[in-house]
Structure formats: structure tokens, C-alpha cells
């Protein structure tokens, strides 16, 4: 695992931090409380989520950040030939592998990364990732848990899981064998069932041959009777069809006879009507002339009514044009006044923009000052609380107590440290009082804000008045335009009506119109009667032709009826002979149907008998196949028994070799770190660490020696994981491991880390010991800016080996 880049947004005290990592040994320096260890916590939180964070989820957000400000850790690393990027926030997360999203929820990202790294958070933090005060990986565990933990991180746990899987398969095979053997059918019973099925099949086949012979005889009799029956059926159908046609022909002949009589009577009526029309001719002669004159008078009457309507419309148009001309004269000055008001409005708008800008600037400056004061006061409160807790802790521990930060007694520096913390508390209190007074001053808007807003409100009122006047004038202008359009339309319409009135004809005589209507009313009964007679007379000639055609149709239909009577007699059909033929055919059909049913039944028996024989053969074949399957399962059972024993032996061998190998690696590391003073470490059966001095267990060791022992044990376990368990990690992260070591052993630790670079090409060291700075490949400094309330990170790799860097240290 190779770290590439880490970005923090509002995580703990880091507002916006971006760090790029490289190969070799990287040192992260800074005073206590600056946010160094927070960087490691952010890496672990990005990979493992909430289980790797201190406190609850809400405590992760930076105190000075807004309530809903984004909290995010963006970690990039390379592992197993793939590039990974994980982005984790408080409520969601996403994981990208080689640029492609592979998980997009908190749980899915954590589970996927545990699979990729092949370690839980506990295993990761106990091997390659050592947090502050977590160097001793086995001291916190019970004796029975230590061997199990080492077996798990070294991959031995996979052997146990494989053995349990082999046992599960073995037990499953045993249960399956018992079930299959218990379900095997008896061989003797299978043979008896098969013989009975074959005997029944032979009997059914004999019955089938007999029934087939009976069906053949019945089929022959049916074949003889069927043509005779079909002939009688055809003769009956022809006779019924001819008799039906005969009845229809007689009905058609009767209909033709009645039609001929009707036409003859209508013809006599039409001849009589023609004679009566000739007698009415003298009375009907003046009616046509009178109707023509009446039509002309009615046309003139319509023109006269239209003339009066045109005159009334002209009068109404004249009144409307007078009213429009009067209104136009009143509205004419509105256009000039509107232009003047528009200029006034533009000036007011310009003044309003200026006053609004000034008011907004004044209010923004006031709000910004108040928010800045609130933020800085809260930051000072948090900082005072943190410094106060540090001072109280040191005061309770005393000069000989172990410092929580550097893990060693302060001794002579105790009073100086307390004095420095008191000075910091006093500075924080003074600054806090200043910002408290500043907040009280900024509670109400200052006079400049109030004056700017009052000026803006005055211009707003002036703009409302101008807008109201402009609206009135605009409405009057639009009304003038509309009235002018209406006047032009009215004038055009008046000209059109005058032209239409001049073109209308005159000369309507109302008295003559009434006289004509009275005279035509007297002649109307005669005209109606004459019209009816004339309509009847016009039917005479067509009726003569229709009567001739009806007489021909009557003769044709009578002849057709006589022909059909003769055809029915020629068929010679008799109902008694027909019934006798039907009885003979029904008997033959019944015998054939009974024979076919018997054939179907015996075929069904034959199919069932054949199925019984096949079922018996199938059961015998199934028993043989099951016997072969049982033999295969027994072979697999023997194989899994051997696997179970092999896994037990292998686990025992690996666990037996694990303790000596760890002790050997730790001993070689210890000799390097102590210049050969101690060269051997012993691990008891409970995995308790003992330092040997010339082969003799050393019962009492110093705090520094205890830290070195824990370090070499941690390095030995990590190297064994890389060599034996197949873990692809190549990263070591160590937090504050130099606090109890002298300068010589610090140098030896750096030298050892360089010698194992082939196993761990990337090492991250977090420390406040500046003396180890020159032995590193990269240097990153973390400081806390109390004024901004955030940690500041700088890359100082370029200063390695310079005089300035020494002065800064």
C-alpha cells in the first residue's frame, strides 16, 4: 500500500489541508495539539469509517465551521497494481478503482476496502498502522487472545476457515450417504414387479389383437351401408329443396296477380284525373302572372326595410364619432406629460440604485464584523478550554508524573511549562474580553447603517409616486390611441353605409302588395285541387307500361310453379323408405363406435402396461446409478477426512513455528537498535515479551527500553505478515515512538527503518522531536493558527540539510 495524497475539509481542526506523500521516510512535525495525529485518524476514518474515529460523528466537524458545512476526507493510494481514491463524508462515501466507481455508500465502501486490504481495522491498527500510545500490540490482550490474534493477522485463520469448510462438506456427505443408502429399494422386489408388468403386457397385447378383428368386421358393415344412406339423404334434401321452391313460386305468382290488379285500378284513376284537369284550366290561367308580380313586390319590400336600417346606422355612427372627437381633444396633452415623467423616473431610479448600494455596503460591513467577532470569540473559548485541560492535567500529575504528550516526566521543565500555559490562558482571556465588548457594540445597527436605510426608504417612496403618475399617463395615452383607431373605423363604416344606401332601389307599393296577397288567397283552394289532379294524371303513361310488365311477370311465375310441381313428383321420395334406411345405417354406426371404444380402451391398457414395464426398468437403472453415486460420495468422504487431518497438522506446525520466528526477527531488530547491548528477545507460551541480557531474562527495563521492545515486536510482526501472509501492504505508520528514546537510539531506529525498506518502502513518522529531522526523506510541518482557528500544513522537504532548518528546529 503506497499513500499518494490526503485532502481534509473541516475535519477536526483542519479546515482545508492537502498533503502529497512519496516513497521513503516521511516525518510529520509539530507541537502538541497542532493536529498531527488527526492526519492519521483521517486516513483510518477514510478507509474504515466511524470505527476509526474518536467520539461521535458530530464531533468530527471543525468547531469553527458552519452547522451544515461539508466534512470530507479524500485519500488516494496504490495497492496491488490498482489506483484507489476514497472520498468519505459524514453521511455518504464513494470509492473509485482506476477511475471507475465501485462503491457509493458508507457501508459498501468500508466493506470493499476491508476486502482490498484483507484486514479489519483492529488488525490494521495493530500491525502496519501504530497510533499514539498504541505501540505495544500484545500488552492490551489477554494471554489466550494473543496467539489467536497473531494467527489471524498472519493468515492462519484462513486455514481454520478452510478446515471448517472441509468438515461441513464431510458432514454433508455423511448425511447424504445415510439418506441415499436408506432409500435404496430391494432388488428382489424390483424383479418381482418387473415380471408382473411383463406378464400383464403380454395379456393386454392378446386382447388388443382380438378387439382389432371385431372393429374390422364392424367397419366393413358400416362401409356397405354408408353409400345407401347417403343417397337417401341426398334425395330427401333435393325433394325438400324443390318443394320449398314450389311454395315460393306459388307465392310469387299470387303477389304478381295482386300487383297487376293494383296497377289496373291506378290507371283508371289517372285517366279520370286528366279529364278533370282540363275543366279547371280557365280558373288557373291568371295565378302565374299574379305570383310573378307578388315576388317583385316582396323584393322591393326587403330593400325598403334595409334602407331604413342603413339610415338608423348612419345616425348612430354620427353620434359615436362626435363622442370620440370630444374624448380625443381631452386626452391629447397626456403624451407630452408621459415623456416628461419618464425622464423623472430614470433620475429617481438612478438615485435609488445608489442609495440601495450604500445601504447594502453599510449593512454587509456591520454583519461581517459581528460574525467575525462571534467566530473568533468561540475559537478563543475552545482554545482556552483545551489549554486549561492540559494545565489541570499537568498540575495533577506533578513534576514526576508522565506527560500525556511526550510520555516522560517533565522534571525541571515542569514549572516552565505551567508558566507558559498560564501565560497562554491570560492572553486568551484578554482577547476574549475584547471580542465580548466588540460583540456588545455590534448588537444594534450603527448610525451609518440607519441613515443609509432611511435615505433609501425616502427615494423608494418618491419612486412609488412617480410610478403611479406614469401609470396614469400611460393609460391615458393608450386610451387616446384606441379612441383614434375607433374614430377612423367609424368614419370608414359611415362612408360604406352611405354608398350602400344610395345604391338601394325604390318604388315599393304596400297597398298593391296587400291586394295581390288577398287575390291569391281566394284562388289557393282551386290551385291545390288542380295540382293534386295534375300529379295523378301524370302517372297515366308510366302505369300503362308497368301494367304490361306485371302481366308478363304473372305468366312467367305461374309457369315456374307448374314446373316445380312436376320435379317434386319425379324424385319419388317416400318417408317410410327413408326411415328404414336410417335404422340400418344407425345400427352399423353403433356397432362400429362400440368396436372403436373397445380398441381405445385396450390401447390405453396397453400404454399403461408398457409404462409399468418401463417404470420397473427405470427403477432398476436408478438403483444402479444410485449405487454408483454412493461409491463416488464415499470416495469424496474419505478425501475430506484426509483434508481435515491435514489442516489440523498444518495449523499445529505453523502455530508452533510462529513464536520462534517472531522472537528471532525481534531479536535481530533489538540488537540493531541497542548497538548489540541486547541481542535476544524471548516470547513465552503466553506471548509475553522478555529481554535477555547474555541469555538471562532482564526483569526490570527502563521506559525507553520498554518502548524499543514494543517497537521491534511490532516491526517483526509486520514483516512476517508481509513475508508469509501474502498481505500486499508496504506501508508503516508510527506515531510518537521517539518520546522516551535518547538521540543514539533514535538514530538506530531510523537506520533500521532504512534497512527494511525493501519490505516497507514508505514509512510515515509523527513526532515532535526535531532532532530526527535530518535523517528523513520528506518533512511536513503542522501548526495550529489560533487566530484562524485551524491547523496549517507546510511541506519543508526543501529545507532539509540547510542552516535555516536547524535554526527553525
Short mmCIF file of C-alpha atoms in Angstrom, two decimals, residues 282-634:
data_model
loop_
_atom_site.label_atom_id
_atom_site.label_comp_id
_atom_site.label_asym_id
_atom_site.label_seq_id
_atom_site.Cartn_x
_atom_site.Cartn_y
_atom_site.Cartn_z
CA UNK A 282 -109.80 28.67 -67.29
CA UNK A 283 -109.68 29.33 -63.47
CA UNK A 284 -105.89 28.64 -63.15
CA UNK A 285 -104.67 30.85 -66.03
CA UNK A 286 -104.16 34.23 -64.02
CA UNK A 287 -102.36 32.59 -61.00
CA UNK A 288 -98.86 32.51 -62.61
CA UNK A 289 -98.99 36.20 -63.53
CA UNK A 290 -100.12 37.22 -60.05
CA UNK A 291 -97.34 35.18 -58.36
CA UNK A 292 -94.67 36.86 -60.51
CA UNK A 293 -95.90 40.35 -59.55
CA UNK A 294 -96.04 39.31 -55.83
CA UNK A 295 -92.41 38.16 -55.92
CA UNK A 296 -91.24 41.55 -57.26
CA UNK A 297 -93.17 43.46 -54.58
CA UNK A 298 -91.67 41.27 -51.83
CA UNK A 299 -88.16 42.04 -53.16
CA UNK A 300 -88.87 45.80 -53.05
CA UNK A 301 -90.26 45.40 -49.51
CA UNK A 302 -86.94 43.84 -48.33
CA UNK A 303 -84.95 46.68 -49.93
CA UNK A 304 -87.10 49.27 -48.16
CA UNK A 305 -86.51 47.64 -44.77
CA UNK A 306 -82.72 47.56 -45.43
CA UNK A 307 -82.81 51.29 -46.39
CA UNK A 308 -84.40 52.19 -43.02
CA UNK A 309 -81.76 50.08 -41.17
CA UNK A 310 -78.92 51.86 -43.05
CA UNK A 311 -80.32 55.27 -42.13
CA UNK A 312 -80.53 54.30 -38.43
CA UNK A 313 -76.92 53.02 -38.52
CA UNK A 314 -75.72 56.31 -40.08
CA UNK A 315 -77.34 58.26 -37.25
CA UNK A 316 -75.72 56.05 -34.59
CA UNK A 317 -72.27 56.35 -36.26
CA UNK A 318 -72.59 60.16 -36.29
CA UNK A 319 -73.27 60.24 -32.53
CA UNK A 320 -70.30 57.87 -31.85
CA UNK A 321 -67.87 59.98 -33.95
CA UNK A 322 -68.89 63.18 -32.09
CA UNK A 323 -68.17 61.48 -28.72
CA UNK A 324 -64.79 60.14 -29.88
CA UNK A 325 -63.66 63.52 -31.23
CA UNK A 326 -64.55 65.13 -27.89
CA UNK A 327 -62.58 62.47 -25.88
CA UNK A 328 -59.53 62.80 -28.18
CA UNK A 329 -59.40 66.52 -27.54
CA UNK A 330 -59.31 65.91 -23.74
CA UNK A 331 -56.57 63.18 -23.93
CA UNK A 332 -54.20 64.95 -26.35
CA UNK A 333 -51.84 66.50 -23.66
CA UNK A 334 -51.16 63.06 -21.98
CA UNK A 335 -48.38 62.01 -24.45
CA UNK A 336 -46.19 65.07 -23.73
CA UNK A 337 -46.68 64.69 -19.97
CA UNK A 338 -45.70 60.98 -20.19
CA UNK A 339 -42.36 61.82 -21.84
CA UNK A 340 -41.56 64.30 -19.05
CA UNK A 341 -42.47 61.80 -16.28
CA UNK A 342 -40.26 59.10 -17.92
CA UNK A 343 -37.23 61.37 -17.55
CA UNK A 344 -38.06 61.99 -13.91
CA UNK A 345 -38.43 58.25 -13.29
CA UNK A 346 -34.97 57.47 -14.76
CA UNK A 347 -33.39 60.01 -12.44
CA UNK A 348 -35.22 58.55 -9.40
CA UNK A 349 -34.14 55.00 -10.39
CA UNK A 350 -30.50 56.13 -10.58
CA UNK A 351 -30.73 57.71 -7.12
CA UNK A 352 -32.45 54.59 -5.73
CA UNK A 353 -29.68 52.27 -7.01
CA UNK A 354 -27.06 54.49 -5.41
CA UNK A 355 -28.86 54.62 -2.03
CA UNK A 356 -29.50 50.83 -2.05
CA UNK A 357 -25.84 50.16 -2.83
CA UNK A 358 -24.72 52.38 0.05
CA UNK A 359 -27.24 50.80 2.46
CA UNK A 360 -26.20 47.25 1.47
CA UNK A 361 -22.49 48.06 1.86
CA UNK A 362 -23.08 49.51 5.35
CA UNK A 363 -25.21 46.51 6.48
CA UNK A 364 -22.78 43.94 4.97
CA UNK A 365 -19.84 45.53 6.78
CA UNK A 366 -21.79 45.53 10.07
CA UNK A 367 -22.88 41.83 9.70
CA UNK A 368 -19.35 40.77 8.68
CA UNK A 369 -17.79 42.48 11.70
CA UNK A 370 -20.31 40.87 14.06
CA UNK A 371 -19.81 37.36 12.56
CA UNK A 372 -16.03 37.69 12.71
CA UNK A 373 -16.24 38.72 16.36
CA UNK A 374 -18.55 35.78 17.19
CA UNK A 375 -16.28 33.28 15.36
CA UNK A 376 -13.08 34.49 17.00
CA UNK A 377 -14.69 34.58 20.46
CA UNK A 378 -15.88 30.95 20.06
CA UNK A 379 -12.44 29.84 18.85
CA UNK A 380 -10.83 31.51 21.86
CA UNK A 381 -13.32 29.75 24.17
CA UNK A 382 -12.43 26.34 22.67
CA UNK A 383 -8.71 27.09 22.82
CA UNK A 384 -8.98 28.26 26.49
CA UNK A 385 -10.81 25.03 27.39
CA UNK A 386 -8.16 22.88 25.67
CA UNK A 387 -5.21 24.74 27.29
CA UNK A 388 -6.97 24.70 30.69
CA UNK A 389 -7.44 20.93 30.46
CA UNK A 390 -3.73 20.48 29.61
CA UNK A 391 -2.68 22.67 32.57
CA UNK A 392 -5.01 20.92 35.03
CA UNK A 393 -3.74 17.52 33.87
CA UNK A 394 -0.08 18.55 34.29
CA UNK A 395 -0.79 20.18 37.67
CA UNK A 396 -2.45 16.97 38.90
CA UNK A 397 0.44 14.77 37.67
CA UNK A 398 3.21 16.89 39.22
CA UNK A 399 6.89 17.15 38.12
CA UNK A 400 7.45 13.38 38.28
CA UNK A 401 4.26 12.42 36.50
CA UNK A 402 4.38 11.06 32.93
CA UNK A 403 3.49 13.76 30.39
CA UNK A 404 0.48 12.60 28.27
CA UNK A 405 2.12 14.07 25.16
CA UNK A 406 5.77 13.04 25.32
CA UNK A 407 5.29 10.03 27.64
CA UNK A 408 8.09 11.06 30.04
CA UNK A 409 8.40 13.10 33.29
CA UNK A 410 8.86 16.86 32.79
CA UNK A 411 11.20 17.24 35.80
CA UNK A 412 12.90 20.62 35.80
CA UNK A 413 10.80 21.83 32.87
CA UNK A 414 7.57 21.35 34.87
CA UNK A 415 7.32 24.91 36.25
CA UNK A 416 8.31 26.49 32.91
CA UNK A 417 5.61 24.51 31.11
CA UNK A 418 2.96 25.53 33.71
CA UNK A 419 4.03 29.17 33.43
CA UNK A 420 3.78 29.04 29.62
CA UNK A 421 0.28 27.54 29.87
CA UNK A 422 -0.76 30.26 32.40
CA UNK A 423 0.54 32.94 30.04
CA UNK A 424 -1.45 31.42 27.18
CA UNK A 425 -4.62 31.36 29.34
CA UNK A 426 -4.14 35.04 30.25
CA UNK A 427 -3.67 36.05 26.59
CA UNK A 428 -6.74 34.08 25.60
CA UNK A 429 -8.80 35.75 28.39
CA UNK A 430 -7.73 39.25 27.33
CA UNK A 431 -8.55 38.59 23.69
CA UNK A 432 -11.89 37.03 24.71
CA UNK A 433 -12.87 40.15 26.70
CA UNK A 434 -12.03 42.34 23.73
CA UNK A 435 -14.27 40.35 21.37
CA UNK A 436 -17.05 40.23 24.00
CA UNK A 437 -17.09 44.05 24.20
CA UNK A 438 -16.90 44.22 20.42
CA UNK A 439 -20.00 41.97 20.14
CA UNK A 440 -21.97 44.13 22.57
CA UNK A 441 -21.11 47.19 20.47
CA UNK A 442 -22.32 45.46 17.30
CA UNK A 443 -25.65 44.16 18.63
CA UNK A 444 -27.61 47.14 17.13
CA UNK A 445 -27.03 48.59 13.65
CA UNK A 446 -24.69 51.63 13.76
CA UNK A 447 -25.87 55.13 12.85
CA UNK A 448 -24.33 54.91 9.37
CA UNK A 449 -26.50 51.85 8.58
CA UNK A 450 -29.66 53.53 9.89
CA UNK A 451 -29.03 56.76 7.95
CA UNK A 452 -28.30 54.86 4.70
CA UNK A 453 -31.51 52.83 5.05
CA UNK A 454 -33.58 55.95 5.82
CA UNK A 455 -32.24 57.67 2.67
CA UNK A 456 -33.08 54.56 0.64
CA UNK A 457 -36.67 54.47 2.04
CA UNK A 458 -37.18 58.16 1.09
CA UNK A 459 -36.16 57.53 -2.52
CA UNK A 460 -38.38 54.39 -2.57
CA UNK A 461 -41.43 56.48 -1.62
CA UNK A 462 -40.56 59.04 -4.33
CA UNK A 463 -40.26 56.23 -6.91
CA UNK A 464 -43.69 54.87 -5.97
CA UNK A 465 -45.28 58.29 -6.53
CA UNK A 466 -43.54 58.71 -9.92
CA UNK A 467 -44.59 55.21 -10.98
CA UNK A 468 -48.22 55.88 -10.07
CA UNK A 469 -48.27 59.14 -12.13
CA UNK A 470 -46.53 57.41 -15.06
CA UNK A 471 -49.13 54.62 -14.94
CA UNK A 472 -51.99 57.13 -15.10
CA UNK A 473 -50.47 59.00 -18.08
CA UNK A 474 -49.63 55.75 -19.89
CA UNK A 475 -53.24 54.59 -19.51
CA UNK A 476 -54.50 57.93 -20.93
CA UNK A 477 -52.08 57.69 -23.88
CA UNK A 478 -53.21 54.17 -24.66
CA UNK A 479 -56.86 55.31 -24.40
CA UNK A 480 -56.16 58.18 -26.89
CA UNK A 481 -54.60 55.71 -29.37
CA UNK A 482 -57.56 53.36 -29.03
CA UNK A 483 -60.10 56.20 -29.47
CA UNK A 484 -58.29 57.45 -32.62
CA UNK A 485 -58.44 53.95 -34.09
CA UNK A 486 -62.17 53.69 -33.26
CA UNK A 487 -62.84 57.10 -34.92
CA UNK A 488 -61.10 56.04 -38.14
CA UNK A 489 -63.08 52.78 -38.22
CA UNK A 490 -66.38 54.68 -37.63
CA UNK A 491 -65.64 57.10 -40.48
CA UNK A 492 -64.85 54.27 -42.91
CA UNK A 493 -68.04 52.47 -41.89
CA UNK A 494 -70.16 55.62 -42.35
CA UNK A 495 -68.82 56.06 -45.91
CA UNK A 496 -69.59 52.43 -46.70
CA UNK A 497 -73.20 52.71 -45.37
CA UNK A 498 -73.84 55.95 -47.35
CA UNK A 499 -72.66 54.27 -50.58
CA UNK A 500 -74.80 51.21 -49.85
CA UNK A 501 -77.88 53.42 -49.14
CA UNK A 502 -77.52 55.31 -52.44
CA UNK A 503 -77.42 52.05 -54.41
CA UNK A 504 -80.66 50.58 -53.00
CA UNK A 505 -83.79 50.56 -55.40
CA UNK A 506 -87.09 52.40 -54.57
CA UNK A 507 -90.78 52.18 -55.66
CA UNK A 508 -92.34 49.77 -53.11
CA UNK A 509 -96.28 49.87 -53.14
CA UNK A 510 -97.68 48.46 -49.90
CA UNK A 511 -101.40 48.71 -50.97
CA UNK A 512 -100.80 46.76 -54.18
CA UNK A 513 -98.83 44.18 -52.18
CA UNK A 514 -101.79 43.56 -49.84
CA UNK A 515 -104.29 43.33 -52.75
CA UNK A 516 -102.20 40.70 -54.54
CA UNK A 517 -101.92 38.58 -51.41
CA UNK A 518 -105.74 38.69 -50.93
CA UNK A 519 -106.50 37.69 -54.53
CA UNK A 520 -104.03 34.74 -54.44
CA UNK A 521 -105.56 33.59 -51.15
CA UNK A 522 -109.01 33.28 -52.85
CA UNK A 523 -107.53 31.18 -55.71
CA UNK A 524 -105.44 28.87 -53.45
CA UNK A 525 -108.08 26.03 -52.94
CA UNK A 526 -108.61 25.70 -56.68
CA UNK A 527 -104.84 25.67 -57.29
CA UNK A 528 -104.28 22.98 -54.66
CA UNK A 529 -107.01 20.73 -56.08
CA UNK A 530 -105.69 21.22 -59.62
CA UNK A 531 -102.14 20.38 -58.50
CA UNK A 532 -103.30 17.09 -56.97
CA UNK A 533 -105.24 16.10 -60.09
CA UNK A 534 -102.33 17.00 -62.31
CA UNK A 535 -99.95 14.81 -60.26
CA UNK A 536 -102.35 11.86 -60.63
CA UNK A 537 -102.79 12.49 -64.37
CA UNK A 538 -99.02 12.46 -64.94
CA UNK A 539 -98.97 8.81 -63.72
CA UNK A 540 -101.13 7.52 -66.59
CA UNK A 541 -98.44 6.71 -69.16
CA UNK A 542 -95.99 5.04 -66.70
CA UNK A 543 -98.87 2.97 -65.30
CA UNK A 544 -99.64 1.57 -68.77
CA UNK A 545 -96.03 0.26 -69.08
CA UNK A 546 -95.99 -1.09 -65.52
CA UNK A 547 -99.29 -2.95 -66.10
CA UNK A 548 -97.91 -4.63 -69.22
CA UNK A 549 -94.74 -5.74 -67.34
CA UNK A 550 -96.83 -7.04 -64.40
CA UNK A 551 -98.95 -9.15 -66.76
CA UNK A 552 -95.80 -10.75 -68.28
CA UNK A 553 -94.33 -11.43 -64.80
CA UNK A 554 -97.60 -13.14 -63.70
CA UNK A 555 -97.49 -15.52 -66.66
CA UNK A 556 -93.81 -16.40 -66.06
CA UNK A 557 -94.32 -17.17 -62.32
CA UNK A 558 -97.37 -19.38 -62.94
CA UNK A 559 -95.34 -21.41 -65.49
CA UNK A 560 -92.42 -21.82 -62.99
CA UNK A 561 -94.77 -23.10 -60.25
CA UNK A 562 -96.14 -25.81 -62.57
CA UNK A 563 -92.58 -26.95 -63.49
CA UNK A 564 -91.59 -27.35 -59.79
CA UNK A 565 -94.70 -29.45 -59.01
CA UNK A 566 -93.64 -31.88 -61.76
CA UNK A 567 -89.98 -32.01 -60.47
CA UNK A 568 -91.10 -32.95 -56.91
CA UNK A 569 -93.22 -35.83 -58.24
CA UNK A 570 -90.27 -37.07 -60.37
CA UNK A 571 -87.97 -37.53 -57.30
CA UNK A 572 -90.14 -40.41 -56.00
CA UNK A 573 -89.22 -39.75 -52.29
CA UNK A 574 -91.12 -41.79 -49.60
CA UNK A 575 -90.79 -41.09 -45.87
CA UNK A 576 -91.23 -44.78 -44.82
CA UNK A 577 -88.38 -45.97 -47.08
CA UNK A 578 -86.21 -43.14 -45.74
CA UNK A 579 -86.77 -44.20 -42.07
CA UNK A 580 -85.96 -47.88 -42.86
CA UNK A 581 -82.62 -46.85 -44.46
CA UNK A 582 -81.82 -44.65 -41.43
CA UNK A 583 -82.39 -47.54 -39.00
CA UNK A 584 -80.00 -49.82 -40.94
CA UNK A 585 -77.28 -47.15 -41.03
CA UNK A 586 -77.66 -46.31 -37.30
CA UNK A 587 -77.21 -49.99 -36.35
CA UNK A 588 -73.99 -50.24 -38.42
CA UNK A 589 -72.66 -46.93 -36.97
CA UNK A 590 -73.41 -48.05 -33.38
CA UNK A 591 -71.60 -51.36 -33.84
CA UNK A 592 -68.55 -49.56 -35.31
CA UNK A 593 -68.48 -47.00 -32.45
CA UNK A 594 -68.60 -49.73 -29.79
CA UNK A 595 -65.73 -51.57 -31.52
CA UNK A 596 -63.66 -48.33 -31.71
CA UNK A 597 -64.28 -47.59 -28.00
CA UNK A 598 -63.09 -51.11 -27.16
CA UNK A 599 -59.96 -50.52 -29.28
CA UNK A 600 -59.27 -47.19 -27.47
CA UNK A 601 -59.71 -48.81 -24.08
CA UNK A 602 -57.40 -51.72 -24.89
CA UNK A 603 -54.82 -49.31 -26.32
CA UNK A 604 -54.94 -47.37 -23.04
CA UNK A 605 -54.39 -50.63 -21.14
CA UNK A 606 -51.51 -51.40 -23.49
CA UNK A 607 -49.88 -47.98 -22.90
CA UNK A 608 -50.24 -48.40 -19.11
CA UNK A 609 -48.74 -51.89 -19.26
CA UNK A 610 -45.81 -50.66 -21.35
CA UNK A 611 -45.37 -47.71 -18.92
CA UNK A 612 -45.33 -50.14 -15.97
CA UNK A 613 -42.59 -52.20 -17.69
CA UNK A 614 -40.56 -49.01 -18.41
CA UNK A 615 -41.05 -47.81 -14.81
CA UNK A 616 -39.75 -51.13 -13.47
CA UNK A 617 -36.72 -50.89 -15.78
CA UNK A 618 -36.20 -47.24 -14.75
CA UNK A 619 -36.25 -48.09 -11.05
CA UNK A 620 -33.70 -50.84 -11.59
CA UNK A 621 -31.47 -48.45 -13.59
CA UNK A 622 -31.98 -45.77 -10.93
CA UNK A 623 -30.84 -48.18 -8.21
CA UNK A 624 -27.70 -48.98 -10.23
CA UNK A 625 -27.00 -45.23 -10.76
CA UNK A 626 -27.55 -44.53 -7.06
CA UNK A 627 -25.14 -47.32 -6.13
CA UNK A 628 -22.51 -45.68 -8.37
CA UNK A 629 -23.28 -42.26 -6.79
CA UNK A 630 -22.91 -43.77 -3.29
CA UNK A 631 -19.49 -45.11 -4.27
CA UNK A 632 -18.45 -41.64 -5.50
CA UNK A 633 -19.71 -39.97 -2.30
CA UNK A 634 -17.77 -42.44 -0.16
#
